[in-house]
Coordinates of C-alpha atoms in Angstrom, one line a residue:
M1 CA -24.2 19.1 41.6
T2 CA -24.2 16.8 38.3
V3 CA -27.4 16.9 36.1
N4 CA -27.1 13.9 36.0
G5 CA -26.1 11.6 39.2
P6 CA -27.7 8.0 41.4
E7 CA -30.7 8.0 43.4
G8 CA -30.7 8.3 47.0
G9 CA -31.4 10.9 49.6
L10 CA -32.0 14.3 49.0
A11 CA -32.2 17.4 50.8
W12 CA -34.4 19.8 49.3
D13 CA -33.1 22.7 51.0
A14 CA -29.6 21.9 49.9
V15 CA -29.8 21.5 46.3
D16 CA -28.5 24.6 44.2
W17 CA -31.0 25.5 42.5
R18 CA -29.5 27.9 40.0
A19 CA -27.1 25.1 39.1
C20 CA -30.3 23.3 37.9
E21 CA -32.3 26.2 36.3
Q22 CA -29.3 26.7 34.2
N23 CA -28.3 23.1 33.3
V24 CA -32.0 23.0 31.8
R25 CA -31.6 26.5 30.3
R26 CA -28.6 25.9 28.2
L27 CA -29.8 22.0 27.2
R28 CA -33.8 23.9 26.5
Q29 CA -31.3 25.8 24.0
R30 CA -29.8 23.5 22.3
I31 CA -32.8 21.7 21.6
F32 CA -34.8 25.0 20.1
K33 CA -30.9 26.1 18.5
A34 CA -31.3 22.2 16.7
A35 CA -34.3 21.7 15.5
Q36 CA -34.3 25.8 13.9
E37 CA -31.0 23.7 12.4
Q38 CA -33.3 21.1 11.4
D39 CA -30.8 19.0 12.7
W40 CA -33.9 16.4 13.5
P41 CA -31.4 13.5 14.8
K42 CA -29.7 16.2 16.8
V43 CA -32.4 17.3 18.2
R44 CA -33.9 13.6 19.8
N45 CA -30.4 13.3 20.8
L46 CA -31.1 16.3 22.8
Q47 CA -34.5 15.3 24.1
K48 CA -33.6 12.0 25.1
L49 CA -30.5 13.7 26.9
M50 CA -33.0 16.2 28.7
L51 CA -35.8 13.5 29.7
H52 CA -32.7 11.7 31.4
S53 CA -31.9 15.1 33.2
R54 CA -31.6 14.8 37.2
A55 CA -31.9 18.6 37.1
N56 CA -34.3 18.2 34.4
T57 CA -36.8 16.7 37.4
L58 CA -35.9 18.4 40.1
V59 CA -36.6 21.3 38.2
S60 CA -39.8 20.1 37.3
V61 CA -40.5 19.3 40.6
R62 CA -40.1 22.4 42.1
Q63 CA -42.4 24.1 39.5
V64 CA -45.5 21.5 40.5
T65 CA -45.1 21.6 44.1
Q66 CA -44.0 24.6 44.8
R67 CA -44.5 27.7 42.3
N68 CA -47.6 26.2 40.4
A69 CA -50.5 28.2 41.6
G70 CA -52.4 24.2 41.7
R71 CA -49.8 23.0 44.0
K72 CA -52.3 22.0 46.9
T73 CA -54.5 20.4 44.7
A74 CA -54.2 16.9 44.6
G75 CA -55.2 13.8 41.8
I76 CA -57.2 11.1 42.0
D77 CA -54.7 9.8 45.3
G78 CA -55.5 12.5 47.5
E79 CA -51.4 13.8 47.5
V80 CA -49.5 16.9 47.4
A81 CA -46.9 17.7 48.1
L82 CA -45.9 20.8 50.1
T83 CA -43.0 20.5 52.3
P84 CA -39.1 20.3 51.6
E85 CA -39.4 16.6 52.7
A86 CA -42.5 15.5 50.5
R87 CA -40.9 17.4 47.6
A88 CA -37.9 15.3 47.9
D89 CA -39.3 12.3 48.4
V90 CA -41.6 12.7 45.3
A91 CA -38.3 14.0 43.4
V92 CA -36.8 10.7 44.0
R93 CA -40.0 8.6 42.7
V94 CA -40.2 10.4 40.0
H95 CA -36.5 10.1 38.7
Q96 CA -36.6 6.6 40.0
S97 CA -39.1 6.0 37.2
R98 CA -38.6 7.9 34.6
S99 CA -38.5 5.5 31.9
S100 CA -41.2 3.3 33.7
W101 CA -43.8 5.5 34.5
A102 CA -47.8 4.3 33.9
P103 CA -50.0 7.5 34.0
R104 CA -53.1 7.5 35.6
A105 CA -56.1 8.7 35.0
V106 CA -57.0 12.5 36.2
R107 CA -59.8 13.9 38.7
R108 CA -62.8 15.8 37.1
V109 CA -63.5 19.0 38.5
Y110 CA -65.7 22.3 37.5
I111 CA -65.1 25.6 38.4
P112 CA -66.7 28.7 36.7
K113 CA -65.8 30.5 33.4
A114 CA -64.5 33.5 33.6
S115 CA -66.7 35.0 30.7
N116 CA -69.8 33.8 31.9
R117 CA -69.6 32.9 35.7
A118 CA -73.5 30.7 35.7
K119 CA -71.5 28.3 32.9
L120 CA -69.0 25.3 34.0
R121 CA -65.4 24.8 32.9
P122 CA -64.4 21.5 33.0
L123 CA -60.9 20.4 34.5
G124 CA -58.6 17.0 34.1
I125 CA -56.6 17.5 37.5
P126 CA -53.7 14.5 37.2
V127 CA -52.0 13.0 39.8
V128 CA -48.8 15.2 41.6
M129 CA -46.5 12.3 39.2
D130 CA -48.1 12.7 36.5
R131 CA -47.9 16.9 36.8
C132 CA -44.1 16.2 37.7
H133 CA -43.5 14.1 34.5
Q134 CA -45.3 16.2 32.4
Q135 CA -43.3 19.4 32.9
R136 CA -40.1 16.7 32.4
V137 CA -41.7 15.5 29.2
R138 CA -43.0 19.8 28.1
H139 CA -39.2 21.1 28.7
A140 CA -37.7 18.3 26.1
L141 CA -40.8 19.2 23.6
E142 CA -41.5 23.1 24.0
P143 CA -38.0 24.0 22.6
E144 CA -38.5 22.2 19.2
W145 CA -41.7 23.5 18.7
E146 CA -41.3 26.7 19.9
A147 CA -38.7 26.7 17.0
R148 CA -41.9 26.1 14.7
F149 CA -44.8 27.8 16.4
E150 CA -45.7 30.8 13.2
P151 CA -44.6 34.3 14.7
R152 CA -48.4 35.5 15.8
S153 CA -49.4 32.4 17.8
Y154 CA -49.2 33.8 21.3
G155 CA -51.1 30.9 23.5
F156 CA -49.3 29.0 26.3
R157 CA -45.8 29.9 25.3
P158 CA -42.8 31.2 27.2
G159 CA -42.0 34.8 28.2
R160 CA -45.6 35.6 25.9
G161 CA -49.0 36.7 26.5
C162 CA -53.0 37.5 25.8
Q163 CA -51.3 41.1 25.9
D164 CA -49.1 40.3 23.0
A165 CA -51.8 39.9 21.2
V166 CA -54.0 42.5 22.0
A167 CA -50.8 44.9 21.5
A168 CA -50.7 43.1 17.6
I169 CA -54.1 43.8 17.0
Y170 CA -53.4 47.5 18.2
N171 CA -50.5 47.7 16.0
V172 CA -52.8 46.8 12.8
C173 CA -55.6 48.9 13.8
K174 CA -54.1 52.2 14.8
G175 CA -53.4 55.3 12.8
P176 CA -55.8 57.6 11.2
R177 CA -54.4 55.7 7.8
A178 CA -54.8 52.0 9.3
S179 CA -56.9 50.4 7.0
R180 CA -57.9 47.2 9.4
V181 CA -60.4 49.7 12.0
W182 CA -61.8 46.9 13.6
A183 CA -61.3 43.7 14.8
L184 CA -63.5 40.6 15.4
D185 CA -62.9 38.2 18.2
A186 CA -63.5 34.7 17.4
D187 CA -63.1 31.4 18.8
L188 CA -63.0 27.7 18.0
A189 CA -66.0 26.1 20.2
A190 CA -64.3 23.4 22.2
A191 CA -61.3 23.4 20.4
F192 CA -59.2 21.1 23.0
D193 CA -61.8 18.8 23.7
R194 CA -62.1 17.4 20.1
I195 CA -58.7 17.4 19.2
D196 CA -57.9 14.1 17.3
H197 CA -55.5 11.5 19.2
D198 CA -54.2 10.1 16.1
H199 CA -53.8 13.3 14.5
L200 CA -51.9 14.8 18.0
L201 CA -49.5 11.8 18.4
A202 CA -48.5 11.5 14.3
A203 CA -48.1 15.6 14.8
L204 CA -45.4 14.8 17.1
G205 CA -43.2 12.1 14.6
S206 CA -40.3 10.5 16.7
F207 CA -40.5 12.4 20.3
P208 CA -38.7 10.7 22.8
A209 CA -41.4 10.3 25.1
R210 CA -44.5 9.9 22.3
D211 CA -45.4 6.8 24.6
L212 CA -45.7 8.6 27.5
I213 CA -48.0 11.4 25.8
S214 CA -50.1 8.6 24.0
G215 CA -50.7 7.5 27.8
W216 CA -51.8 10.3 29.1
L217 CA -54.5 11.1 26.5
K218 CA -55.9 7.8 27.3
A219 CA -55.4 7.2 30.5
G220 CA -59.7 8.1 31.7
V221 CA -61.4 10.6 33.8
F222 CA -62.7 10.2 37.3
E223 CA -65.7 11.5 38.7
A224 CA -67.2 11.6 41.6
G225 CA -70.7 10.3 41.5
K226 CA -70.3 8.9 38.0
G227 CA -66.6 6.4 37.9
F228 CA -63.9 6.3 35.8
A229 CA -64.5 7.5 31.7
P230 CA -62.2 6.3 29.2
T231 CA -61.0 9.0 27.1
V232 CA -61.4 8.5 23.3
E233 CA -60.2 12.4 21.8
G234 CA -59.8 16.1 23.4
T235 CA -57.5 16.6 25.5
P236 CA -57.9 17.2 29.6
Q237 CA -57.3 20.9 30.3
G238 CA -55.8 20.8 34.1
G239 CA -52.1 19.4 32.8
V240 CA -49.0 21.0 32.3
I241 CA -47.9 19.2 29.1
F242 CA -50.6 19.4 26.7
T243 CA -51.0 23.1 25.7
V244 CA -48.0 22.7 23.8
P245 CA -49.9 20.4 21.7
A246 CA -52.9 21.3 21.4
E247 CA -51.9 25.2 20.5
R248 CA -50.1 23.0 17.9
R249 CA -53.0 21.6 16.9
A250 CA -55.4 25.2 17.0
A251 CA -52.7 26.8 14.5
R252 CA -53.4 23.8 12.4
A253 CA -57.1 24.7 11.9
G254 CA -59.4 26.0 9.9
G255 CA -58.1 24.3 6.9
G256 CA -54.5 23.0 5.7
R257 CA -51.3 24.9 5.9
R258 CA -53.6 28.2 4.3
G259 CA -55.7 28.0 6.9
L260 CA -58.1 31.1 8.7
L261 CA -55.8 30.5 11.3
Q262 CA -52.5 30.5 9.9
D263 CA -53.1 33.7 7.8
L264 CA -49.6 35.7 10.1
R265 CA -51.8 39.0 10.3
H266 CA -54.1 37.6 13.0
P267 CA -52.9 36.7 16.0
R268 CA -54.0 34.0 17.7
R269 CA -54.3 32.3 21.6
G270 CA -54.8 29.0 22.3
N271 CA -58.4 28.9 20.5
D272 CA -59.1 32.3 20.0
V273 CA -58.5 34.3 16.8
G274 CA -58.0 37.8 16.9
L275 CA -59.5 39.1 12.9
P276 CA -58.4 42.7 12.1
G277 CA -61.1 43.7 9.7
R278 CA -61.5 46.6 6.9
G279 CA -64.3 48.8 5.6
Q280 CA -68.2 49.2 8.5
I281 CA -69.3 46.8 10.9
R282 CA -72.3 46.3 13.1
R283 CA -71.0 46.3 16.3
R284 CA -73.1 43.7 17.4
R285 CA -70.7 41.7 15.4
G286 CA -67.3 43.2 16.2
R287 CA -66.3 44.9 19.0
A288 CA -64.0 48.4 18.5
L289 CA -61.0 48.5 20.1
P290 CA -60.1 51.1 22.9
Q291 CA -58.1 54.1 21.9
P292 CA -55.1 54.6 23.5
A293 CA -55.2 57.5 26.9
A294 CA -53.5 60.5 26.0
G295 CA -50.1 61.6 27.1

């Protein structure tokens, strides 16, 4: 199967997924390498190629409708794609609208917070077409920003997670001669809810899908019983694209280039940062690190 091909009928179960994923992976690697070399014209050309790639469309639709945990959750239009025929139809529509798609409002739902089940976290659920387009755009944007992220950033990045942040803190604090013997868990309150849209879009520079991301930021929210409300700041928690620019924005918090979260000794994941410290500290202000099990 070719990366860019004509639209038409699609047999979902007959797609060569290994070839599609290899095409997307190679193109992501080329974007990453060009960004490392700061060859920005090449980065933008490769990103345009990714955004028009048929393999990218197929892999993105498969990720959203077949692999993601929220594949059975519908947006405001009530559409889901749970059968091969429905997924093939979505893939054809996504590829046909890759240059003309107009973002739609997200559906507001509330789920209990993991840290406190009594409190609710608001989520914005995009329609399935928006989620597929967001995944397409993410494949073009993520490799560029992976080349620019700080080494101690662990949030929403491929191949990284909270366990890596815990391990980084442990490696700093372990041993009888460690100068930092405790860790403070700091949190930026409502970090992603207060992100300025203009600042975020300025960080994207000349990214080819910048206007599409702007449309998602300003698409608005629909909540049952309350109706439609415009979005003037923040990023919706529930879409697949905003974890990338939001992670970049969180890294810039705390006072510019030399801000608190820019200190490479401080592991960070999203709006959470671990601050290894020296000396004594009262337990109500910090949490002692658990010792590793013997043997």
